[in-house]
PDB file of C-alpha atoms in Angstrom:
ATOM      1  CA  ILE A  63      -9.129 -45.692 -47.889  1.00  0.00           C
ATOM      2  CA  ASP A  64      -7.385 -47.713 -50.611  1.00  0.00           C
ATOM      3  CA  TRP A  65      -5.939 -51.178 -51.098  1.00  0.00           C
ATOM      4  CA  HIS A  66      -2.178 -51.389 -50.835  1.00  0.00           C
ATOM      5  CA  PRO A  67      -0.777 -52.577 -54.184  1.00  0.00           C
ATOM      6  CA  ASP A  68       0.221 -55.963 -52.667  1.00  0.00           C
ATOM      7  CA  GLY A  69      -3.486 -56.768 -52.154  1.00  0.00           C
ATOM      8  CA  ARG A  70      -2.895 -57.962 -48.584  1.00  0.00           C
ATOM      9  CA  ARG A  71      -3.114 -54.629 -46.781  1.00  0.00           C
ATOM     10  CA  ILE A  72      -5.450 -51.648 -46.582  1.00  0.00           C
ATOM     11  CA  SER A  73      -4.298 -48.054 -46.120  1.00  0.00           C
ATOM     12  CA  MET A  74      -6.285 -45.166 -44.682  1.00  0.00           C
ATOM     13  CA  TYR A  75      -5.694 -41.475 -44.023  1.00  0.00           C
ATOM     14  CA  GLY A  76      -7.547 -39.542 -41.340  1.00  0.00           C
ATOM     15  CA  ASP A  77      -7.460 -37.440 -38.182  1.00  0.00           C
ATOM     16  CA  ASP A  78      -6.341 -39.659 -35.302  1.00  0.00           C
ATOM     17  CA  LEU A  79      -7.199 -38.516 -31.758  1.00  0.00           C
ATOM     18  CA  GLU A  80      -3.639 -39.119 -30.548  1.00  0.00           C
ATOM     19  CA  HIS A  81      -1.485 -38.420 -33.613  1.00  0.00           C
ATOM     20  CA  GLY A  82      -3.577 -35.945 -35.586  1.00  0.00           C
ATOM     21  CA  PRO A  83      -3.652 -36.301 -39.404  1.00  0.00           C
ATOM     22  CA  SER A  84      -1.876 -39.593 -40.078  1.00  0.00           C
ATOM     23  CA  PHE A  85      -1.570 -42.419 -42.591  1.00  0.00           C
ATOM     24  CA  TRP A  86      -2.075 -46.014 -41.483  1.00  0.00           C
ATOM     25  CA  THR A  87      -1.634 -49.361 -43.243  1.00  0.00           C
ATOM     26  CA  VAL A  88      -3.339 -52.444 -41.816  1.00  0.00           C
ATOM     27  CA  SER A  89      -2.529 -56.065 -42.641  1.00  0.00           C
ATOM     28  CA  LEU A  90      -5.471 -58.400 -43.341  1.00  0.00           C
ATOM     29  CA  GLU A  91      -3.364 -61.387 -42.303  1.00  0.00           C
ATOM     30  CA  GLY A  92      -2.760 -60.399 -38.692  1.00  0.00           C
ATOM     31  CA  GLY A  93       0.480 -58.486 -39.215  1.00  0.00           C
ATOM     32  CA  ALA A  94       1.452 -55.232 -37.548  1.00  0.00           C
ATOM     33  CA  THR A  95      -0.419 -51.996 -38.219  1.00  0.00           C
ATOM     34  CA  VAL A  96       1.976 -49.336 -39.529  1.00  0.00           C
ATOM     35  CA  ARG A  97       1.627 -45.587 -39.067  1.00  0.00           C
ATOM     36  CA  SER A  98       3.728 -43.971 -41.772  1.00  0.00           C
ATOM     37  CA  ARG A  99       6.468 -41.702 -40.512  1.00  0.00           C
ATOM     38  CA  ILE A 100       6.452 -38.296 -42.208  1.00  0.00           C
ATOM     39  CA  GLY A 101       9.969 -37.252 -43.168  1.00  0.00           C
ATOM     40  CA  PRO A 102      11.189 -33.807 -42.044  1.00  0.00           C
ATOM     41  CA  SER A 103      11.208 -32.320 -45.554  1.00  0.00           C
ATOM     42  CA  VAL A 104       7.654 -33.561 -46.192  1.00  0.00           C
ATOM     43  CA  ALA A 105       6.412 -32.171 -42.866  1.00  0.00           C
ATOM     44  CA  GLN A 106       8.021 -28.819 -43.633  1.00  0.00           C
ATOM     45  CA  ARG A 107       6.480 -28.749 -47.090  1.00  0.00           C
ATOM     46  CA  LEU A 108       3.005 -29.660 -45.790  1.00  0.00           C
ATOM     47  CA  SER A 109       3.185 -26.828 -43.279  1.00  0.00           C
ATOM     48  CA  GLY A 110       4.684 -24.358 -45.747  1.00  0.00           C
ATOM     49  CA  VAL A 111       1.879 -24.645 -48.292  1.00  0.00           C
ATOM     50  CA  ARG A 112      -0.770 -25.168 -45.570  1.00  0.00           C
ATOM     51  CA  LEU A 113      -1.925 -28.309 -47.350  1.00  0.00           C
ATOM     52  CA  ARG A 114      -4.895 -30.346 -46.096  1.00  0.00           C
ATOM     53  CA  LEU A 115      -4.901 -33.803 -47.618  1.00  0.00           C
ATOM     54  CA  GLY A 116      -8.005 -35.831 -48.416  1.00  0.00           C
ATOM     55  CA  GLY A 117      -8.753 -38.866 -50.589  1.00  0.00           C
ATOM     56  CA  PHE A 118      -5.859 -40.811 -52.098  1.00  0.00           C
ATOM     57  CA  VAL A 119      -4.868 -43.730 -54.316  1.00  0.00           C
ATOM     58  CA  TRP A 120      -1.726 -45.866 -54.336  1.00  0.00           C
ATOM     59  CA  ALA A 121       0.515 -46.103 -57.400  1.00  0.00           C
ATOM     60  CA  ARG A 122       0.918 -49.655 -58.662  1.00  0.00           C
ATOM     61  CA  GLY A 123       4.585 -49.802 -57.627  1.00  0.00           C
ATOM     62  CA  GLY A 124       3.819 -48.976 -53.982  1.00  0.00           C
ATOM     63  CA  ASP A 125       6.272 -46.072 -53.967  1.00  0.00           C
ATOM     64  CA  THR A 126       3.862 -43.165 -54.604  1.00  0.00           C
ATOM     65  CA  LEU A 127       0.607 -41.796 -53.198  1.00  0.00           C
ATOM     66  CA  TYR A 128      -1.679 -39.467 -55.148  1.00  0.00           C
ATOM     67  CA  PHE A 129      -3.786 -37.220 -52.910  1.00  0.00           C
ATOM     68  CA  GLU A 130      -6.604 -34.751 -53.181  1.00  0.00           C
ATOM     69  CA  GLY A 131      -5.169 -31.720 -51.407  1.00  0.00           C
ATOM     70  CA  ARG A 132      -6.591 -28.305 -50.510  1.00  0.00           C
ATOM     71  CA  SER A 133      -4.247 -25.323 -50.393  1.00  0.00           C
ATOM     72  CA  GLU A 134      -4.926 -21.603 -50.898  1.00  0.00           C
ATOM     73  CA  ARG A 135      -8.645 -22.291 -51.441  1.00  0.00           C
ATOM     74  CA  THR A 136      -8.102 -24.643 -54.367  1.00  0.00           C
ATOM     75  CA  GLN A 137      -8.233 -28.428 -54.340  1.00  0.00           C
ATOM     76  CA  ASN A 138      -5.733 -30.093 -56.646  1.00  0.00           C
ATOM     77  CA  VAL A 139      -3.936 -33.392 -57.181  1.00  0.00           C
ATOM     78  CA  TRP A 140      -0.712 -33.862 -55.200  1.00  0.00           C
ATOM     79  CA  ARG A 141       1.987 -36.561 -55.178  1.00  0.00           C
ATOM     80  CA  ILE A 142       3.993 -37.924 -52.234  1.00  0.00           C
ATOM     81  CA  ARG A 143       6.891 -40.371 -52.667  1.00  0.00           C
ATOM     82  CA  ILE A 144       6.927 -43.358 -50.292  1.00  0.00           C
ATOM     83  CA  ASN A 145       9.588 -45.786 -49.103  1.00  0.00           C
ATOM     84  CA  PRO A 146       7.874 -49.032 -50.203  1.00  0.00           C
ATOM     85  CA  ARG A 147       9.566 -51.051 -47.459  1.00  0.00           C
ATOM     86  CA  THR A 148       9.028 -48.821 -44.388  1.00  0.00           C
ATOM     87  CA  LEU A 149       6.051 -46.797 -45.797  1.00  0.00           C
ATOM     88  CA  GLU A 150       7.752 -43.565 -44.667  1.00  0.00           C
ATOM     89  CA  TRP A 151       6.807 -40.413 -46.578  1.00  0.00           C
ATOM     90  CA  MET A 152      10.113 -39.487 -48.217  1.00  0.00           C
ATOM     91  CA  SER A 153       9.533 -36.498 -50.530  1.00  0.00           C
ATOM     92  CA  GLY A 154       6.862 -34.089 -51.701  1.00  0.00           C
ATOM     93  CA  PRO A 155       4.087 -33.182 -51.633  1.00  0.00           C
ATOM     94  CA  ASP A 156       4.315 -32.029 -55.261  1.00  0.00           C
ATOM     95  CA  ARG A 157       1.368 -30.290 -56.896  1.00  0.00           C
ATOM     96  CA  LEU A 158       0.472 -32.081 -60.145  1.00  0.00           C
ATOM     97  CA  THR A 159      -2.462 -29.880 -61.244  1.00  0.00           C
ATOM     98  CA  THR A 160      -3.038 -26.134 -60.982  1.00  0.00           C
ATOM     99  CA  SER A 161      -6.706 -25.713 -61.843  1.00  0.00           C
ATOM    100  CA  SER A 162      -8.802 -23.260 -59.826  1.00  0.00           C
ATOM    101  CA  GLY A 163     -11.551 -25.886 -59.604  1.00  0.00           C
ATOM    102  CA  LEU A 164     -12.201 -28.473 -56.924  1.00  0.00           C
ATOM    103  CA  GLU A 165     -10.574 -31.736 -58.037  1.00  0.00           C
ATOM    104  CA  SER A 166     -11.597 -35.001 -56.418  1.00  0.00           C
ATOM    105  CA  GLY A 167     -12.493 -38.651 -57.042  1.00  0.00           C
ATOM    106  CA  LEU A 168      -9.053 -39.993 -57.965  1.00  0.00           C
ATOM    107  CA  ALA A 169      -8.897 -43.234 -59.936  1.00  0.00           C
ATOM    108  CA  LEU A 170      -5.803 -44.925 -61.348  1.00  0.00           C
ATOM    109  CA  SER A 171      -5.947 -46.775 -64.683  1.00  0.00           C
ATOM    110  CA  PRO A 172      -5.306 -50.559 -64.580  1.00  0.00           C
ATOM    111  CA  ASP A 173      -1.863 -50.134 -66.162  1.00  0.00           C
ATOM    112  CA  GLY A 174      -0.965 -47.449 -63.598  1.00  0.00           C
ATOM    113  CA  LYS A 175      -0.001 -44.921 -66.270  1.00  0.00           C
ATOM    114  CA  ARG A 176      -2.986 -42.552 -66.107  1.00  0.00           C
ATOM    115  CA  LEU A 177      -4.900 -40.823 -63.334  1.00  0.00           C
ATOM    116  CA  ALA A 178      -8.534 -39.797 -63.693  1.00  0.00           C
ATOM    117  CA  PHE A 179     -10.394 -37.299 -61.490  1.00  0.00           C
ATOM    118  CA  GLY A 180     -13.349 -34.943 -61.521  1.00  0.00           C
ATOM    119  CA  SER A 181     -13.036 -31.155 -61.568  1.00  0.00           C
ATOM    120  CA  ARG A 182     -15.877 -28.997 -60.242  1.00  0.00           C
ATOM    121  CA  PHE A 183     -16.206 -25.212 -60.496  1.00  0.00           C
ATOM    122  CA  GLU A 184     -18.486 -23.363 -58.089  1.00  0.00           C
ATOM    123  CA  ARG A 185     -19.651 -19.773 -57.848  1.00  0.00           C
ATOM    124  CA  THR A 186     -21.982 -18.277 -55.230  1.00  0.00           C
ATOM    125  CA  ARG A 187     -24.106 -15.218 -56.072  1.00  0.00           C
ATOM    126  CA  VAL A 188     -26.530 -13.208 -53.967  1.00  0.00           C
ATOM    127  CA  ARG A 189     -30.068 -12.949 -55.317  1.00  0.00           C
ATOM    128  CA  SER A 190     -32.838 -10.545 -54.349  1.00  0.00           C
ATOM    129  CA  LEU A 191     -36.342 -12.058 -54.276  1.00  0.00           C
ATOM    130  CA  PRO A 192     -39.638 -10.131 -53.972  1.00  0.00           C
ATOM    131  CA  PHE A 193     -41.425 -11.252 -50.842  1.00  0.00           C
ATOM    132  CA  ASP A 194     -44.959 -10.744 -49.529  1.00  0.00           C
ATOM    133  CA  PRO A 195     -44.596 -10.572 -45.713  1.00  0.00           C
ATOM    134  CA  VAL A 196     -48.351 -10.808 -45.128  1.00  0.00           C
ATOM    135  CA  ALA A 197     -48.865 -13.941 -47.191  1.00  0.00           C
ATOM    136  CA  GLY A 198     -45.411 -15.249 -46.251  1.00  0.00           C
ATOM    137  CA  ARG A 199     -44.382 -16.197 -49.788  1.00  0.00           C
ATOM    138  CA  ILE A 200     -41.986 -15.256 -52.578  1.00  0.00           C
ATOM    139  CA  THR A 201     -43.803 -13.475 -55.400  1.00  0.00           C
ATOM    140  CA  GLY A 202     -41.300 -13.562 -58.269  1.00  0.00           C
ATOM    141  CA  GLU A 203     -38.112 -15.025 -59.678  1.00  0.00           C
ATOM    142  CA  GLY A 204     -35.883 -12.230 -58.414  1.00  0.00           C
ATOM    143  CA  GLU A 205     -32.524 -11.146 -59.764  1.00  0.00           C
ATOM    144  CA  ALA A 206     -28.823 -11.606 -59.052  1.00  0.00           C
ATOM    145  CA  ILE A 207     -27.340  -8.549 -57.360  1.00  0.00           C
ATOM    146  CA  THR A 208     -23.644  -9.514 -57.084  1.00  0.00           C
ATOM    147  CA  PRO A 209     -21.238  -9.665 -60.048  1.00  0.00           C
ATOM    148  CA  ASP A 210     -21.332 -12.611 -62.424  1.00  0.00           C
ATOM    149  CA  GLY A 211     -18.310 -14.888 -61.923  1.00  0.00           C
ATOM    150  CA  ALA A 212     -17.574 -13.564 -58.440  1.00  0.00           C
ATOM    151  CA  ASN A 213     -17.724 -15.889 -55.455  1.00  0.00           C
ATOM    152  CA  ALA A 214     -19.853 -13.772 -53.099  1.00  0.00           C
ATOM    153  CA  ARG A 215     -20.538 -15.134 -49.629  1.00  0.00           C
ATOM    154  CA  ILE A 216     -21.512 -14.127 -46.082  1.00  0.00           C
ATOM    155  CA  LEU A 217     -23.674 -11.059 -46.347  1.00  0.00           C
ATOM    156  CA  ASP A 218     -25.649  -8.610 -44.235  1.00  0.00           C
ATOM    157  CA  ILE A 219     -28.131  -5.876 -45.141  1.00  0.00           C
ATOM    158  CA  SER A 220     -27.961  -2.428 -43.545  1.00  0.00           C
ATOM    159  CA  PRO A 221     -30.774  -1.537 -41.081  1.00  0.00           C
ATOM    160  CA  ASP A 222     -32.381   0.845 -43.610  1.00  0.00           C
ATOM    161  CA  GLY A 223     -32.387  -1.903 -46.278  1.00  0.00           C
ATOM    162  CA  LYS A 224     -30.464   0.215 -48.780  1.00  0.00           C
ATOM    163  CA  GLN A 225     -26.995  -1.378 -48.666  1.00  0.00           C
ATOM    164  CA  LEU A 226     -25.604  -4.883 -48.772  1.00  0.00           C
ATOM    165  CA  VAL A 227     -22.187  -5.926 -47.461  1.00  0.00           C
ATOM    166  CA  TYR A 228     -20.682  -9.141 -48.800  1.00  0.00           C
ATOM    167  CA  ARG A 229     -17.375 -10.967 -49.075  1.00  0.00           C
ATOM    168  CA  LEU A 230     -15.619 -11.973 -52.292  1.00  0.00           C
ATOM    169  CA  ILE A 231     -13.089 -14.794 -52.155  1.00  0.00           C
ATOM    170  CA  SER A 232     -10.049 -15.051 -54.413  1.00  0.00           C
ATOM    171  CA  ARG A 233      -6.979 -17.278 -54.229  1.00  0.00           C
ATOM    172  CA  ASN A 234      -5.229 -15.630 -51.264  1.00  0.00           C
ATOM    173  CA  THR A 235      -7.353 -12.564 -50.456  1.00  0.00           C
ATOM    174  CA  ASP A 236     -10.779 -11.760 -49.038  1.00  0.00           C
ATOM    175  CA  GLU A 237     -12.501  -8.578 -50.209  1.00  0.00           C
ATOM    176  CA  LEU A 238     -15.274  -6.733 -48.379  1.00  0.00           C
ATOM    177  CA  TRP A 239     -17.691  -5.027 -50.774  1.00  0.00           C
ATOM    178  CA  ILE A 240     -20.641  -2.711 -50.166  1.00  0.00           C
ATOM    179  CA  ARG A 241     -23.446  -2.628 -52.716  1.00  0.00           C
ATOM    180  CA  SER A 242     -25.923   0.224 -52.937  1.00  0.00           C
ATOM    181  CA  LEU A 243     -29.175  -1.546 -53.771  1.00  0.00           C
ATOM    182  CA  ASP A 244     -30.964   1.551 -55.086  1.00  0.00           C
ATOM    183  CA  ARG A 245     -28.058   2.698 -57.323  1.00  0.00           C
ATOM    184  CA  GLN A 246     -26.931  -0.856 -58.242  1.00  0.00           C
ATOM    185  CA  ALA A 247     -23.315   0.128 -57.558  1.00  0.00           C
ATOM    186  CA  ASP A 248     -20.514  -1.714 -55.762  1.00  0.00           C
ATOM    187  CA  ARG A 249     -17.643  -0.277 -53.729  1.00  0.00           C
ATOM    188  CA  LEU A 250     -14.591  -2.139 -52.428  1.00  0.00           C
ATOM    189  CA  ARG A 251     -14.222  -1.290 -48.735  1.00  0.00           C
ATOM    190  CA  ARG A 252     -11.528  -3.610 -47.378  1.00  0.00           C
ATOM    191  CA  VAL A 253      -8.998  -6.239 -48.523  1.00  0.00           C
ATOM    192  CA  GLU A 254      -7.456  -8.904 -46.281  1.00  0.00           C
ATOM    193  CA  VAL A 255      -4.386 -10.778 -47.533  1.00  0.00           C
ATOM    194  CA  ASP A 256      -3.828 -14.331 -46.221  1.00  0.00           C
ATOM    195  CA  ALA A 257      -6.800 -13.926 -43.865  1.00  0.00           C
ATOM    196  CA  SER A 258     -10.535 -14.579 -43.977  1.00  0.00           C
ATOM    197  CA  ILE A 259     -13.257 -11.988 -43.449  1.00  0.00           C
ATOM    198  CA  VAL A 260     -15.740 -13.786 -41.205  1.00  0.00           C
ATOM    199  CA  HIS A 261     -19.370 -12.737 -40.761  1.00  0.00           C
ATOM    200  CA  PRO A 262     -19.435  -8.964 -41.460  1.00  0.00           C
ATOM    201  CA  ARG A 263     -22.197  -7.184 -39.525  1.00  0.00           C
ATOM    202  CA  TRP A 264     -23.730  -3.696 -39.761  1.00  0.00           C
ATOM    203  CA  SER A 265     -24.061  -1.614 -36.621  1.00  0.00           C
ATOM    204  CA  ARG A 266     -27.625  -0.759 -35.642  1.00  0.00           C
ATOM    205  CA  ASP A 267     -27.259   2.830 -36.876  1.00  0.00           C
ATOM    206  CA  GLY A 268     -25.819   1.658 -40.217  1.00  0.00           C
ATOM    207  CA  MET A 269     -22.656   3.731 -39.791  1.00  0.00           C
ATOM    208  CA  GLN A 270     -20.134   0.980 -38.987  1.00  0.00           C
ATOM    209  CA  LEU A 271     -19.212  -2.566 -39.937  1.00  0.00           C
ATOM    210  CA  ALA A 272     -17.611  -5.245 -37.802  1.00  0.00           C
ATOM    211  CA  TYR A 273     -16.088  -8.571 -38.821  1.00  0.00           C
ATOM    212  CA  LEU A 274     -13.670 -11.152 -37.508  1.00  0.00           C
ATOM    213  CA  ARG A 275     -10.317 -11.372 -39.304  1.00  0.00           C
ATOM    214  CA  ARG A 276      -9.091 -14.985 -39.170  1.00  0.00           C
ATOM    215  CA  PRO A 277      -5.494 -15.458 -40.434  1.00  0.00           C
ATOM    216  CA  ALA A 278      -4.788 -18.378 -42.750  1.00  0.00           C
ATOM    217  CA  ASP A 279      -1.900 -19.300 -40.458  1.00  0.00           C
ATOM    218  CA  PRO A 280      -3.530 -20.958 -37.412  1.00  0.00           C
ATOM    219  CA  ALA A 281      -0.578 -19.884 -35.252  1.00  0.00           C
ATOM    220  CA  GLN A 282      -1.647 -16.225 -35.629  1.00  0.00           C
ATOM    221  CA  SER A 283      -4.404 -14.732 -33.512  1.00  0.00           C
ATOM    222  CA  ALA A 284      -7.730 -13.528 -34.859  1.00  0.00           C
ATOM    223  CA  ALA A 285      -8.859  -9.905 -34.508  1.00  0.00           C
ATOM    224  CA  LEU A 286     -12.103  -7.957 -34.470  1.00  0.00           C
ATOM    225  CA  VAL A 287     -12.062  -5.250 -37.163  1.00  0.00           C
ATOM    226  CA  LEU A 288     -14.296  -2.163 -36.891  1.00  0.00           C
ATOM    227  CA  LEU A 289     -14.541   0.261 -39.788  1.00  0.00           C
ATOM    228  CA  ALA A 290     -16.742   3.094 -40.983  1.00  0.00           C
ATOM    229  CA  ALA A 291     -19.202   1.935 -43.634  1.00  0.00           C
ATOM    230  CA  ASN A 292     -18.839   5.165 -45.624  1.00  0.00           C
ATOM    231  CA  GLY A 293     -15.429   6.749 -46.038  1.00  0.00           C
ATOM    232  CA  ASP A 294     -11.878   5.472 -46.156  1.00  0.00           C
ATOM    233  CA  GLN A 295     -10.733   5.860 -42.559  1.00  0.00           C
ATOM    234  CA  GLU A 296      -8.355   3.243 -41.209  1.00  0.00           C
ATOM    235  CA  PRO A 297     -10.118   0.482 -39.267  1.00  0.00           C
ATOM    236  CA  HIS A 298      -9.899  -0.080 -35.542  1.00  0.00           C
ATOM    237  CA  VAL A 299      -8.410  -3.536 -34.877  1.00  0.00           C
ATOM    238  CA  ILE A 300      -9.036  -5.330 -31.574  1.00  0.00           C
ATOM    239  CA  PRO A 301      -6.984  -8.517 -30.963  1.00  0.00           C
ATOM    240  CA  THR A 302      -9.213 -11.369 -29.791  1.00  0.00           C
ATOM    241  CA  GLY A 303      -6.818 -14.309 -29.429  1.00  0.00           C
ATOM    242  CA  ARG A 304      -8.222 -17.687 -30.408  1.00  0.00           C
ATOM    243  CA  GLY A 305     -11.584 -17.386 -28.700  1.00  0.00           C
ATOM    244  CA  PRO A 306     -14.479 -16.147 -30.888  1.00  0.00           C
ATOM    245  CA  GLY A 307     -15.458 -17.793 -34.140  1.00  0.00           C
ATOM    246  CA  MET A 308     -17.450 -14.905 -35.612  1.00  0.00           C
ATOM    247  CA  VAL A 309     -19.343 -11.696 -34.842  1.00  0.00           C
ATOM    248  CA  TYR A 310     -23.023 -12.611 -34.551  1.00  0.00           C
ATOM    249  CA  ASP A 311     -24.464  -9.166 -33.831  1.00  0.00           C
ATOM    250  CA  TRP A 312     -23.847  -5.744 -32.304  1.00  0.00           C
ATOM    251  CA  GLY A 313     -25.163  -4.896 -28.859  1.00  0.00           C
ATOM    252  CA  HIS A 314     -27.975  -2.341 -28.557  1.00  0.00           C
ATOM    253  CA  ASP A 315     -25.531   0.212 -27.134  1.00  0.00           C
ATOM    254  CA  GLY A 316     -23.213  -0.058 -30.156  1.00  0.00           C
ATOM    255  CA  GLY A 317     -20.242  -0.808 -27.903  1.00  0.00           C
ATOM    256  CA  SER A 318     -20.520  -4.560 -27.353  1.00  0.00           C
ATOM    257  CA  PHE A 319     -20.789  -7.694 -29.472  1.00  0.00           C
ATOM    258  CA  LEU A 320     -22.355 -11.108 -29.383  1.00  0.00           C
TER     259      LEU A 320
END
């Protein structure tokens, strides 16, 4: 939400139940509420870069919006040109920053010539902690067991406790890695381009892995991917449509999934 530069209206951007993501401007003096029309070139550009817009601020002249926008797993500052009379989105969005951080909290200077924002960098690592199961408590500080600087998420430990599978996230790829906990060694097992690796799970005999492949393009269907944990055989891919959100666990028989 932000004040329109004329000081008599308020604008807001959000997910409307009828229109989906949309931009509205409301008069405080009883005038009409305006939903900004999105020009064809802007709509095409939004779809092409798979951009999800967030917080915004108006430019002082009322002809430009600056947005927080997430695309390809980064959140940058984007600009959209506006028709100040009709409030239609005319051109853009144009990416103004290219940092790999998460940029948010836009604020325009009083003279309208400078834009301030925060930039946050996050990394997730997996840590191993010694645990006393009888006393039910952690007994030490533990140690990091995934690479420094890597964004490791969504993990599972093999049934024998000797291997860890985890996902590394980069700009447009997901990587599935297997770490041998006794040898402290990592092996790249699978790479997905323009798709997410969701919830990898070991089979109960520790011989196979299963995960859901979710394409970045929502128009494409997800698939269940089965692959041997050790070896380089091609995976078995089972189309799943748009139904499941993740693989929670293998069935006891090894041939079904929750």
